[in-house]
PDB file of C-alpha atoms and ligand atoms in Angstrom:
ATOM      1  CA  MET A   1     254.567 325.312 278.342  1.00 79.00           C
ATOM      2  CA  GLU A   2     255.082 328.870 279.587  1.00 71.00           C
ATOM      3  CA  HIS A   3     258.707 328.818 280.564  1.00 70.00           C
ATOM      4  CA  VAL A   4     259.840 326.056 278.309  1.00 80.00           C
ATOM      5  CA  ASP A   5     262.397 326.918 275.694  1.00 92.00           C
ATOM      6  CA  LEU A   6     261.487 324.824 272.650  1.00 97.00           C
ATOM      7  CA  ARG A   7     265.082 324.699 271.422  1.00 97.00           C
ATOM      8  CA  GLY A   8     266.191 321.076 271.264  1.00 97.00           C
ATOM      9  CA  LYS A   9     262.716 319.837 272.220  1.00 98.00           C
ATOM     10  CA  THR A  10     260.746 317.545 269.903  1.00 98.00           C
ATOM     11  CA  SER A  11     257.528 318.165 268.038  1.00 98.00           C
ATOM     12  CA  VAL A  12     255.426 315.790 265.973  1.00 99.00           C
ATOM     13  CA  VAL A  13     252.930 317.130 263.429  1.00 99.00           C
ATOM     14  CA  THR A  14     250.466 314.903 261.596  1.00 98.00           C
ATOM     15  CA  GLY A  15     249.191 316.204 258.285  1.00 98.00           C
ATOM     16  CA  GLY A  16     252.407 318.213 258.259  1.00 98.00           C
ATOM     17  CA  ALA A  17     252.954 318.116 254.493  1.00 98.00           C
ATOM     18  CA  SER A  18     250.439 320.825 253.634  1.00 98.00           C
ATOM     19  CA  GLY A  19     248.401 323.761 254.880  1.00 98.00           C
ATOM     20  CA  ILE A  20     248.025 324.308 258.620  1.00 98.00           C
ATOM     21  CA  GLY A  21     250.210 321.309 259.532  1.00 98.00           C
ATOM     22  CA  ARG A  22     253.041 322.514 257.308  1.00 98.00           C
ATOM     23  CA  ALA A  23     252.867 325.999 258.854  1.00 98.00           C
ATOM     24  CA  LEU A  24     252.787 324.541 262.382  1.00 98.00           C
ATOM     25  CA  ALA A  25     255.772 322.299 261.642  1.00 98.00           C
ATOM     26  CA  LEU A  26     257.864 325.161 260.294  1.00 98.00           C
ATOM     27  CA  ARG A  27     256.790 327.511 263.086  1.00 98.00           C
ATOM     28  CA  LEU A  28     257.921 324.935 265.666  1.00 98.00           C
ATOM     29  CA  ALA A  29     261.185 324.421 263.760  1.00 98.00           C
ATOM     30  CA  ARG A  30     261.732 328.173 263.811  1.00 98.00           C
ATOM     31  CA  GLU A  31     261.427 327.974 267.618  1.00 97.00           C
ATOM     32  CA  GLY A  32     264.272 325.459 267.495  1.00 98.00           C
ATOM     33  CA  ALA A  33     262.240 322.283 268.056  1.00 98.00           C
ATOM     34  CA  ASN A  34     263.318 319.130 266.257  1.00 98.00           C
ATOM     35  CA  LEU A  35     260.550 317.841 264.070  1.00 98.00           C
ATOM     36  CA  VAL A  36     258.796 314.675 262.995  1.00 98.00           C
ATOM     37  CA  VAL A  37     256.423 315.244 260.077  1.00 98.00           C
ATOM     38  CA  ALA A  38     253.838 312.510 259.530  1.00 98.00           C
ATOM     39  CA  ASP A  39     251.621 312.453 256.478  1.00 98.00           C
ATOM     40  CA  LEU A  40     250.427 310.381 253.536  1.00 98.00           C
ATOM     41  CA  ASP A  41     252.080 312.751 251.078  1.00 98.00           C
ATOM     42  CA  ALA A  42     255.689 311.514 250.955  1.00 97.00           C
ATOM     43  CA  ALA A  43     257.041 314.244 248.664  1.00 98.00           C
ATOM     44  CA  GLY A  44     255.246 317.014 250.573  1.00 98.00           C
ATOM     45  CA  MET A  45     256.457 315.902 253.988  1.00 98.00           C
ATOM     46  CA  GLU A  46     260.041 315.410 252.737  1.00 98.00           C
ATOM     47  CA  ALA A  47     259.982 318.989 251.441  1.00 98.00           C
ATOM     48  CA  VAL A  48     258.786 320.287 254.827  1.00 98.00           C
ATOM     49  CA  ALA A  49     261.444 318.247 256.659  1.00 98.00           C
ATOM     50  CA  ALA A  50     264.126 319.636 254.312  1.00 98.00           C
ATOM     51  CA  GLU A  51     262.880 323.187 254.919  1.00 98.00           C
ATOM     52  CA  ALA A  52     263.001 322.571 258.683  1.00 98.00           C
ATOM     53  CA  ARG A  53     266.585 321.285 258.433  1.00 98.00           C
ATOM     54  CA  GLY A  54     267.391 324.538 256.631  1.00 98.00           C
ATOM     55  CA  LEU A  55     266.213 326.299 259.804  1.00 98.00           C
ATOM     56  CA  GLY A  56     268.858 324.406 261.781  1.00 98.00           C
ATOM     57  CA  VAL A  57     266.851 321.638 263.457  1.00 98.00           C
ATOM     58  CA  LYS A  58     266.799 317.874 263.030  1.00 98.00           C
ATOM     59  CA  ALA A  59     263.802 316.708 261.048  1.00 98.00           C
ATOM     60  CA  LEU A  60     262.353 313.370 260.078  1.00 98.00           C
ATOM     61  CA  ALA A  61     259.498 312.584 257.677  1.00 98.00           C
ATOM     62  CA  LEU A  62     257.555 309.392 258.387  1.00 98.00           C
ATOM     63  CA  ARG A  63     254.773 308.215 256.115  1.00 98.00           C
ATOM     64  CA  THR A  64     251.799 307.599 258.390  1.00 98.00           C
ATOM     65  CA  ASP A  65     248.113 307.003 257.828  1.00 98.00           C
ATOM     66  CA  VAL A  66     246.652 308.351 261.062  1.00 98.00           C
ATOM     67  CA  SER A  67     243.481 306.299 260.636  1.00 98.00           C
ATOM     68  CA  GLU A  68     245.562 303.144 261.290  1.00 98.00           C
ATOM     69  CA  LEU A  69     246.502 302.596 264.957  1.00 98.00           C
ATOM     70  CA  GLY A  70     249.500 300.419 264.050  1.00 98.00           C
ATOM     71  CA  GLN A  71     250.985 303.177 261.913  1.00 98.00           C
ATOM     72  CA  VAL A  72     250.558 305.814 264.622  1.00 99.00           C
ATOM     73  CA  GLU A  73     252.103 303.414 267.175  1.00 98.00           C
ATOM     74  CA  ALA A  74     255.078 302.980 264.810  1.00 98.00           C
ATOM     75  CA  LEU A  75     255.319 306.775 264.444  1.00 98.00           C
ATOM     76  CA  ALA A  76     255.408 307.261 268.218  1.00 98.00           C
ATOM     77  CA  ALA A  77     257.973 304.488 268.659  1.00 98.00           C
ATOM     78  CA  ARG A  78     260.272 306.032 266.020  1.00 98.00           C
ATOM     79  CA  ALA A  79     259.871 309.556 267.376  1.00 98.00           C
ATOM     80  CA  PHE A  80     260.766 308.478 270.925  1.00 98.00           C
ATOM     81  CA  GLU A  81     263.619 306.228 269.730  1.00 98.00           C
ATOM     82  CA  THR A  82     265.124 309.010 267.644  1.00 98.00           C
ATOM     83  CA  PHE A  83     264.697 311.992 269.948  1.00 98.00           C
ATOM     84  CA  GLY A  84     264.181 310.439 273.391  1.00 97.00           C
ATOM     85  CA  ALA A  85     261.016 312.447 274.111  1.00 98.00           C
ATOM     86  CA  VAL A  86     258.122 314.246 272.446  1.00 98.00           C
ATOM     87  CA  HIS A  87     257.096 317.610 273.872  1.00 98.00           C
ATOM     88  CA  VAL A  88     254.612 319.048 271.368  1.00 98.00           C
ATOM     89  CA  LEU A  89     252.224 316.733 269.554  1.00 98.00           C
ATOM     90  CA  CYS A  90     249.959 318.219 266.882  1.00 99.00           C
ATOM     91  CA  ASN A  91     247.161 315.836 265.897  1.00 99.00           C
ATOM     92  CA  ASN A  92     246.301 317.855 262.831  1.00 98.00           C
ATOM     93  CA  ALA A  93     245.713 315.564 259.827  1.00 98.00           C
ATOM     94  CA  GLY A  94     242.183 315.973 258.564  1.00 98.00           C
ATOM     95  CA  VAL A  95     239.899 315.698 255.576  1.00 98.00           C
ATOM     96  CA  ALA A  96     236.572 317.257 254.620  1.00 96.00           C
ATOM     97  CA  ALA A  97     233.572 315.830 252.801  1.00 95.00           C
ATOM     98  CA  TRP A  98     230.571 317.908 251.801  1.00 94.00           C
ATOM     99  CA  GLY A  99     226.929 317.021 251.377  1.00 95.00           C
ATOM    100  CA  GLY A 100     223.700 316.622 253.347  1.00 96.00           C
ATOM    101  CA  LEU A 101     223.543 313.863 255.958  1.00 97.00           C
ATOM    102  CA  GLU A 102     220.597 312.352 254.098  1.00 97.00           C
ATOM    103  CA  SER A 103     222.956 311.459 251.255  1.00 96.00           C
ATOM    104  CA  ALA A 104     226.144 310.642 253.202  1.00 97.00           C
ATOM    105  CA  THR A 105     227.480 307.187 252.390  1.00 97.00           C
ATOM    106  CA  HIS A 106     228.872 304.718 254.885  1.00 97.00           C
ATOM    107  CA  ARG A 107     232.232 305.237 253.212  1.00 97.00           C
ATOM    108  CA  ASP A 108     232.025 308.994 253.824  1.00 97.00           C
ATOM    109  CA  TRP A 109     231.499 308.299 257.528  1.00 98.00           C
ATOM    110  CA  GLN A 110     234.307 305.754 257.674  1.00 98.00           C
ATOM    111  CA  TRP A 111     236.787 307.954 255.854  1.00 98.00           C
ATOM    112  CA  VAL A 112     236.112 311.276 257.622  1.00 98.00           C
ATOM    113  CA  LEU A 113     235.732 309.815 261.123  1.00 98.00           C
ATOM    114  CA  GLY A 114     238.693 307.504 260.464  1.00 98.00           C
ATOM    115  CA  VAL A 115     241.047 310.409 259.812  1.00 98.00           C
ATOM    116  CA  ASN A 116     239.569 313.298 261.819  1.00 98.00           C
ATOM    117  CA  LEU A 117     238.453 311.466 264.961  1.00 98.00           C
ATOM    118  CA  TRP A 118     240.269 308.126 265.065  1.00 99.00           C
ATOM    119  CA  GLY A 119     243.436 309.905 263.902  1.00 98.00           C
ATOM    120  CA  VAL A 120     243.320 312.049 267.048  1.00 99.00           C
ATOM    121  CA  ILE A 121     242.364 309.084 269.252  1.00 99.00           C
ATOM    122  CA  HIS A 122     245.293 307.089 267.865  1.00 99.00           C
ATOM    123  CA  GLY A 123     247.604 310.033 268.594  1.00 99.00           C
ATOM    124  CA  VAL A 124     246.378 310.059 272.198  1.00 99.00           C
ATOM    125  CA  GLU A 125     246.677 306.266 272.544  1.00 98.00           C
ATOM    126  CA  ALA A 126     250.181 306.074 271.095  1.00 98.00           C
ATOM    127  CA  PHE A 127     251.804 309.210 272.498  1.00 99.00           C
ATOM    128  CA  VAL A 128     250.203 310.065 275.839  1.00 98.00           C
ATOM    129  CA  PRO A 129     251.439 307.031 277.826  1.00 98.00           C
ATOM    130  CA  ARG A 130     254.956 307.589 276.481  1.00 98.00           C
ATOM    131  CA  MET A 131     254.832 311.324 277.256  1.00 98.00           C
ATOM    132  CA  ILE A 132     253.625 310.634 280.802  1.00 98.00           C
ATOM    133  CA  ALA A 133     256.306 307.967 281.332  1.00 98.00           C
ATOM    134  CA  ARG A 134     258.939 310.451 280.217  1.00 97.00           C
ATOM    135  CA  GLY A 135     257.683 312.932 282.807  1.00 96.00           C
ATOM    136  CA  GLU A 136     258.544 316.153 280.989  1.00 96.00           C
ATOM    137  CA  PRO A 137     256.179 319.096 280.408  1.00 96.00           C
ATOM    138  CA  GLY A 138     254.413 318.866 277.095  1.00 98.00           C
ATOM    139  CA  HIS A 139     251.534 320.072 275.016  1.00 98.00           C
ATOM    140  CA  ILE A 140     249.026 318.474 272.672  1.00 98.00           C
ATOM    141  CA  VAL A 141     247.316 320.459 269.931  1.00 98.00           C
ATOM    142  CA  ASN A 142     244.301 318.826 268.327  1.00 99.00           C
ATOM    143  CA  THR A 143     243.014 320.404 265.146  1.00 98.00           C
ATOM    144  CA  ALA A 144     239.228 320.581 265.216  1.00 98.00           C
ATOM    145  CA  SER A 145     237.407 323.428 263.458  1.00 98.00           C
ATOM    146  CA  MET A 146     234.728 326.043 264.002  1.00 98.00           C
ATOM    147  CA  ALA A 147     232.656 323.132 262.642  1.00 98.00           C
ATOM    148  CA  GLY A 148     233.314 321.485 266.007  1.00 98.00           C
ATOM    149  CA  LEU A 149     231.529 324.319 267.838  1.00 98.00           C
ATOM    150  CA  VAL A 150     228.736 325.377 265.483  1.00 98.00           C
ATOM    151  CA  ALA A 151     227.101 323.001 263.018  1.00 97.00           C
ATOM    152  CA  SER A 152     226.767 324.275 259.448  1.00 93.00           C
ATOM    153  CA  LYS A 153     224.309 322.772 256.994  1.00 95.00           C
ATOM    154  CA  GLY A 154     225.810 320.447 254.421  1.00 95.00           C
ATOM    155  CA  LEU A 155     228.848 319.513 256.522  1.00 96.00           C
ATOM    156  CA  GLY A 156     227.318 316.963 258.892  1.00 98.00           C
ATOM    157  CA  VAL A 157     229.863 314.176 258.681  1.00 98.00           C
ATOM    158  CA  TYR A 158     232.702 316.642 259.165  1.00 98.00           C
ATOM    159  CA  ASN A 159     230.826 318.457 261.948  1.00 98.00           C
ATOM    160  CA  THR A 160     230.345 315.158 263.781  1.00 98.00           C
ATOM    161  CA  SER A 161     234.057 314.374 263.647  1.00 98.00           C
ATOM    162  CA  LYS A 162     235.074 317.851 264.806  1.00 98.00           C
ATOM    163  CA  TYR A 163     232.530 318.094 267.666  1.00 98.00           C
ATOM    164  CA  ALA A 164     234.017 314.829 268.923  1.00 99.00           C
ATOM    165  CA  VAL A 165     237.537 316.248 268.728  1.00 99.00           C
ATOM    166  CA  VAL A 166     236.431 319.266 270.778  1.00 99.00           C
ATOM    167  CA  GLY A 167     234.874 317.010 273.433  1.00 99.00           C
ATOM    168  CA  LEU A 168     237.918 314.767 273.525  1.00 99.00           C
ATOM    169  CA  SER A 169     240.241 317.770 273.873  1.00 99.00           C
ATOM    170  CA  GLU A 170     238.199 319.419 276.625  1.00 98.00           C
ATOM    171  CA  THR A 171     238.381 316.204 278.644  1.00 98.00           C
ATOM    172  CA  LEU A 172     242.018 315.516 277.816  1.00 98.00           C
ATOM    173  CA  ALA A 173     242.969 318.960 279.152  1.00 98.00           C
ATOM    174  CA  LYS A 174     241.442 318.028 282.515  1.00 98.00           C
ATOM    175  CA  ASP A 175     242.878 314.509 282.574  1.00 98.00           C
ATOM    176  CA  LEU A 176     246.448 315.531 281.689  1.00 98.00           C
ATOM    177  CA  LYS A 177     246.706 318.569 283.961  1.00 98.00           C
ATOM    178  CA  PRO A 178     248.406 316.611 286.775  1.00 98.00           C
ATOM    179  CA  TYR A 179     251.103 315.508 284.329  1.00 98.00           C
ATOM    180  CA  ARG A 180     251.960 319.062 283.180  1.00 97.00           C
ATOM    181  CA  ILE A 181     250.767 318.251 279.675  1.00 98.00           C
ATOM    182  CA  GLY A 182     248.604 321.050 278.309  1.00 98.00           C
ATOM    183  CA  VAL A 183     245.989 320.680 275.601  1.00 98.00           C
ATOM    184  CA  SER A 184     244.750 323.112 272.973  1.00 98.00           C
ATOM    185  CA  VAL A 185     242.016 322.578 270.432  1.00 99.00           C
ATOM    186  CA  LEU A 186     242.371 324.550 267.240  1.00 98.00           C
ATOM    187  CA  CYS A 187     239.053 325.807 265.845  1.00 98.00           C
ATOM    188  CA  PRO A 188     239.573 327.823 262.682  1.00 98.00           C
ATOM    189  CA  MET A 189     237.088 329.053 260.119  1.00 97.00           C
ATOM    190  CA  GLY A 190     238.542 329.492 256.603  1.00 96.00           C
ATOM    191  CA  VAL A 191     242.266 328.977 256.126  1.00 97.00           C
ATOM    192  CA  GLU A 192     244.044 329.025 252.744  1.00 96.00           C
ATOM    193  CA  THR A 193     244.984 325.363 252.401  1.00 96.00           C
ATOM    194  CA  ARG A 194     244.222 322.390 250.176  1.00 94.00           C
ATOM    195  CA  THR A 195     241.322 321.199 252.341  1.00 92.00           C
ATOM    196  CA  ARG A 196     238.884 321.645 249.426  1.00 91.00           C
ATOM    197  CA  GLN A 197     240.911 319.066 247.536  1.00 93.00           C
ATOM    198  CA  SER A 198     240.612 316.562 250.396  1.00 93.00           C
ATOM    199  CA  GLU A 199     239.325 313.874 248.029  1.00 93.00           C
ATOM    200  CA  ARG A 200     242.927 313.448 246.866  1.00 94.00           C
ATOM    201  CA  ASN A 201     243.572 311.689 250.176  1.00 93.00           C
ATOM    202  CA  ARG A 202     240.592 309.311 250.111  1.00 95.00           C
ATOM    203  CA  PRO A 203     241.806 305.702 249.898  1.00 94.00           C
ATOM    204  CA  ALA A 204     240.489 303.668 246.961  1.00 93.00           C
ATOM    205  CA  ALA A 205     238.596 301.309 249.276  1.00 94.00           C
ATOM    206  CA  LEU A 206     236.551 304.204 250.675  1.00 96.00           C
ATOM    207  CA  ARG A 207     235.739 305.961 247.379  1.00 95.00           C
ATOM    208  CA  ASN A 208     232.061 306.223 246.623  1.00 93.00           C
ATOM    209  CA  GLU A 209     230.782 304.004 243.858  1.00 86.00           C
ATOM    210  CA  ARG A 210     228.991 306.922 242.272  1.00 77.00           C
ATOM    211  CA  ALA A 211     230.675 310.295 242.083  1.00 67.00           C
ATOM    212  CA  GLY A 212     228.608 312.962 243.748  1.00 62.00           C
ATOM    213  CA  GLY A 213     228.576 314.230 247.267  1.00 62.00           C
ATOM    214  CA  GLY A 214     228.138 317.909 247.820  1.00 68.00           C
ATOM    215  CA  GLU A 215     229.906 320.954 246.574  1.00 70.00           C
ATOM    216  CA  PRO A 216     232.132 322.637 249.159  1.00 72.00           C
ATOM    217  CA  VAL A 217     229.998 325.050 251.175  1.00 70.00           C
ATOM    218  CA  GLU A 218     230.878 328.727 250.908  1.00 67.00           C
ATOM    219  CA  LEU A 219     232.998 329.824 253.812  1.00 68.00           C
ATOM    220  CA  ILE A 220     231.853 332.712 255.966  1.00 72.00           C
ATOM    221  CA  GLY A 221     234.405 335.357 256.879  1.00 77.00           C
ATOM    222  CA  ARG A 222     237.995 335.828 255.866  1.00 90.00           C
ATOM    223  CA  SER A 223     240.418 333.128 254.867  1.00 95.00           C
ATOM    224  CA  LEU A 224     243.539 333.353 256.991  1.00 97.00           C
ATOM    225  CA  ALA A 225     247.040 332.361 255.962  1.00 98.00           C
ATOM    226  CA  PRO A 226     248.164 329.111 257.632  1.00 98.00           C
ATOM    227  CA  GLU A 227     251.171 330.973 259.026  1.00 98.00           C
ATOM    228  CA  THR A 228     248.861 333.359 260.905  1.00 98.00           C
ATOM    229  CA  VAL A 229     247.053 330.356 262.393  1.00 98.00           C
ATOM    230  CA  ALA A 230     250.375 328.743 263.353  1.00 98.00           C
ATOM    231  CA  ASP A 231     251.422 331.920 265.201  1.00 98.00           C
ATOM    232  CA  MET A 232     248.164 331.809 267.160  1.00 98.00           C
ATOM    233  CA  VAL A 233     248.720 328.147 268.046  1.00 98.00           C
ATOM    234  CA  LEU A 234     252.230 328.846 269.298  1.00 98.00           C
ATOM    235  CA  ALA A 235     250.905 331.663 271.490  1.00 97.00           C
ATOM    236  CA  ALA A 236     248.211 329.305 272.861  1.00 98.00           C
ATOM    237  CA  VAL A 237     250.793 326.609 273.620  1.00 98.00           C
ATOM    238  CA  ARG A 238     252.866 329.163 275.517  1.00 96.00           C
ATOM    239  CA  ALA A 239     249.827 330.445 277.440  1.00 97.00           C
ATOM    240  CA  ASN A 240     248.299 326.953 277.845  1.00 97.00           C
ATOM    241  CA  GLU A 241     245.006 328.113 276.345  1.00 98.00           C
ATOM    242  CA  LEU A 242     242.467 325.398 275.615  1.00 98.00           C
ATOM    243  CA  TYR A 243     240.543 327.031 272.769  1.00 98.00           C
ATOM    244  CA  VAL A 244     242.328 328.519 269.780  1.00 98.00           C
ATOM    245  CA  ILE A 245     239.584 330.393 267.976  1.00 98.00           C
ATOM    246  CA  THR A 246     241.312 332.087 265.105  1.00 98.00           C
ATOM    247  CA  HIS A 247     238.583 334.231 263.555  1.00 98.00           C
ATOM    248  CA  ASP A 248     236.804 337.243 265.094  1.00 97.00           C
ATOM    249  CA  GLU A 249     233.895 336.275 262.799  1.00 96.00           C
ATOM    250  CA  ALA A 250     233.348 333.273 265.100  1.00 97.00           C
ATOM    251  CA  LEU A 251     231.959 335.453 267.872  1.00 98.00           C
ATOM    252  CA  GLU A 252     228.427 335.978 266.523  1.00 98.00           C
ATOM    253  CA  PRO A 253     227.672 332.318 265.665  1.00 97.00           C
ATOM    254  CA  LEU A 254     229.114 331.251 269.030  1.00 98.00           C
ATOM    255  CA  ARG A 255     226.928 333.795 270.825  1.00 98.00           C
ATOM    256  CA  ARG A 256     223.836 332.645 268.933  1.00 98.00           C
ATOM    257  CA  ARG A 257     224.538 329.043 269.916  1.00 98.00           C
ATOM    258  CA  ALA A 258     225.089 329.969 273.571  1.00 98.00           C
ATOM    259  CA  GLU A 259     221.841 331.980 273.536  1.00 98.00           C
ATOM    260  CA  ARG A 260     219.911 329.075 271.986  1.00 98.00           C
ATOM    261  CA  LEU A 261     221.235 326.760 274.703  1.00 98.00           C
ATOM    262  CA  GLU A 262     220.334 329.278 277.402  1.00 97.00           C
ATOM    263  CA  ARG A 263     216.811 329.658 276.009  1.00 97.00           C
ATOM    264  CA  ALA A 264     216.425 325.887 276.003  1.00 97.00           C
ATOM    265  CA  VAL A 265     216.656 326.066 279.793  1.00 97.00           C
ATOM    266  CA  THR A 266     214.969 329.375 280.600  1.00 97.00           C
ATOM    267  CA  SER A 267     212.073 329.011 278.134  1.00 95.00           C
ATOM    268  CA  ARG A 268     211.644 325.257 278.338  1.00 92.00           C
ATOM    269  CA  ALA A 269     208.210 323.992 277.321  1.00 88.00           C
ATOM    270  CA  ARG A 270     206.756 322.480 280.472  1.00 80.00           C
TER     271      ARG A 270
HETATM  272  N1  LIG B   1     241.516 324.972 255.837  1.00 54.77           N
HETATM  273  C1  LIG B   1     240.462 325.254 256.561  1.00 54.77           C
HETATM  274  O1  LIG B   1     239.678 326.138 256.207  1.00 54.77           O
HETATM  275  C2  LIG B   1     240.232 324.505 257.853  1.00 54.77           C
HETATM  276  C3  LIG B   1     239.257 325.016 258.734  1.00 54.77           C
HETATM  277  C4  LIG B   1     239.038 324.338 259.916  1.00 54.77           C
HETATM  278  C5  LIG B   1     239.762 323.198 260.222  1.00 54.77           C
HETATM  279  N2  LIG B   1     240.685 322.713 259.328  1.00 54.77           N
HETATM  280  C6  LIG B   1     241.401 321.492 259.710  1.00 54.77           C
HETATM  281  O2  LIG B   1     242.801 321.732 259.622  1.00 54.77           O
HETATM  282  C7  LIG B   1     243.482 320.478 259.492  1.00 54.77           C
HETATM  283  C8  LIG B   1     244.539 320.595 258.409  1.00 54.77           C
HETATM  284  O3  LIG B   1     243.917 320.722 257.141  1.00 54.77           O
HETATM  285  P1  LIG B   1     244.365 321.815 256.064  1.00 54.77           P
HETATM  286  O4  LIG B   1     243.265 322.800 255.962  1.00 54.77           O
HETATM  287  O5  LIG B   1     245.737 322.265 256.320  1.00 54.77           O
HETATM  288  O6  LIG B   1     244.243 320.930 254.717  1.00 54.77           O
HETATM  289  P2  LIG B   1     245.349 320.308 253.737  1.00 54.77           P
HETATM  290  O7  LIG B   1     244.569 319.410 252.855  1.00 54.77           O
HETATM  291  O8  LIG B   1     246.139 321.420 253.110  1.00 54.77           O
HETATM  292  O9  LIG B   1     246.300 319.472 254.697  1.00 54.77           O
HETATM  293  C9  LIG B   1     245.874 318.267 255.300  1.00 54.77           C
HETATM  294  C10 LIG B   1     247.055 317.309 255.376  1.00 54.77           C
HETATM  295  O10 LIG B   1     246.597 316.090 256.012  1.00 54.77           O
HETATM  296  C11 LIG B   1     247.131 314.984 255.289  1.00 54.77           C
HETATM  297  N3  LIG B   1     246.295 313.781 255.488  1.00 54.77           N
HETATM  298  C12 LIG B   1     245.051 313.522 255.009  1.00 54.77           C
HETATM  299  N4  LIG B   1     244.645 312.308 255.366  1.00 54.77           N
HETATM  300  C13 LIG B   1     245.641 311.769 256.132  1.00 54.77           C
HETATM  301  C14 LIG B   1     245.805 310.528 256.802  1.00 54.77           C
HETATM  302  N5  LIG B   1     244.865 309.579 256.753  1.00 54.77           N
HETATM  303  N6  LIG B   1     246.958 310.317 257.483  1.00 54.77           N
HETATM  304  C15 LIG B   1     247.930 311.276 257.517  1.00 54.77           C
HETATM  305  N7  LIG B   1     247.828 312.466 256.889  1.00 54.77           N
HETATM  306  C16 LIG B   1     246.700 312.708 256.199  1.00 54.77           C
HETATM  307  C17 LIG B   1     247.151 315.458 253.843  1.00 54.77           C
HETATM  308  O11 LIG B   1     248.032 314.689 253.030  1.00 54.77           O
HETATM  309  C18 LIG B   1     247.588 316.917 253.994  1.00 54.77           C
HETATM  310  O12 LIG B   1     248.985 317.038 253.948  1.00 54.77           O
HETATM  311  C19 LIG B   1     242.398 319.439 259.233  1.00 54.77           C
HETATM  312  O13 LIG B   1     242.142 318.721 260.423  1.00 54.77           O
HETATM  313  C20 LIG B   1     241.204 320.277 258.827  1.00 54.77           C
HETATM  314  O14 LIG B   1     239.992 319.624 259.082  1.00 54.77           O
HETATM  315  C21 LIG B   1     240.927 323.351 258.171  1.00 54.77           C
END
């Protein structure tokens, strides 16, 4: 959205009550974009909407569980009804679960994929046809993770969800190009948020019968402030950059992965 002034445009941010989503929502509000915050945390999202109003934009908080298609459809319908169009959609809501794949429960898979992958799919299903019908330039930001590009031990369920979000986003960027809708996929390493307390968002029906699971793995590299990440996302939206890789520390693991893939071809056992 290079030449698009965001003043008076509309943004929607899922998981906007806390952390990266909150920072993205307020960054977009500071650009003058009206805001729809969607989250499970009613008090948190109301506070973000109030803060956005203080910045002079219109803001709405809509309680939405992104793992439920019907709720994301209702979110899209309300956003379009209220503001007429949506220009920047941030499919950002996400949760993390730790532990080896050998001990992952079916509920872990359902919960993490339900929010991290189906949440993004639902955002695409509900918003993209409406954005295309409206015919205005737009941008979609999907929050994946460095865990969507390099697989760390002890994070397999999460890695699976985030690799899928990267693949979806890479394809979406190609598919939506003719409609002037850009796509970015956000791949951070550590960010100072409440992601380590993700269990707070696990619905009762998907709680494990026995407590357990893994301890959060130690993060490599620096932890960035969510506001720093939000600034990078805004720059990527403006430049229509697909990958938003926030940490310089990502370079070495990415290189090692690319080298391993290259060796798999050049040194293939025959
Ligand atoms: N913090 C990090 O180090 C880090 C690194 C890489 C990627 N991420 C990703 O960033 C995104 C944002 O997470 P964060 O770090 O800001 O954590 P956070 O826990 O501070 O914020 C996540 C928000 O998502 C909301 N949420 C959870 N489940 C939801 C659901 N089913 N429907 C709607 N909203 C829901 C929560 O209520 C919360 O407000 C996630 O996708 C996460 O995987 C975070």
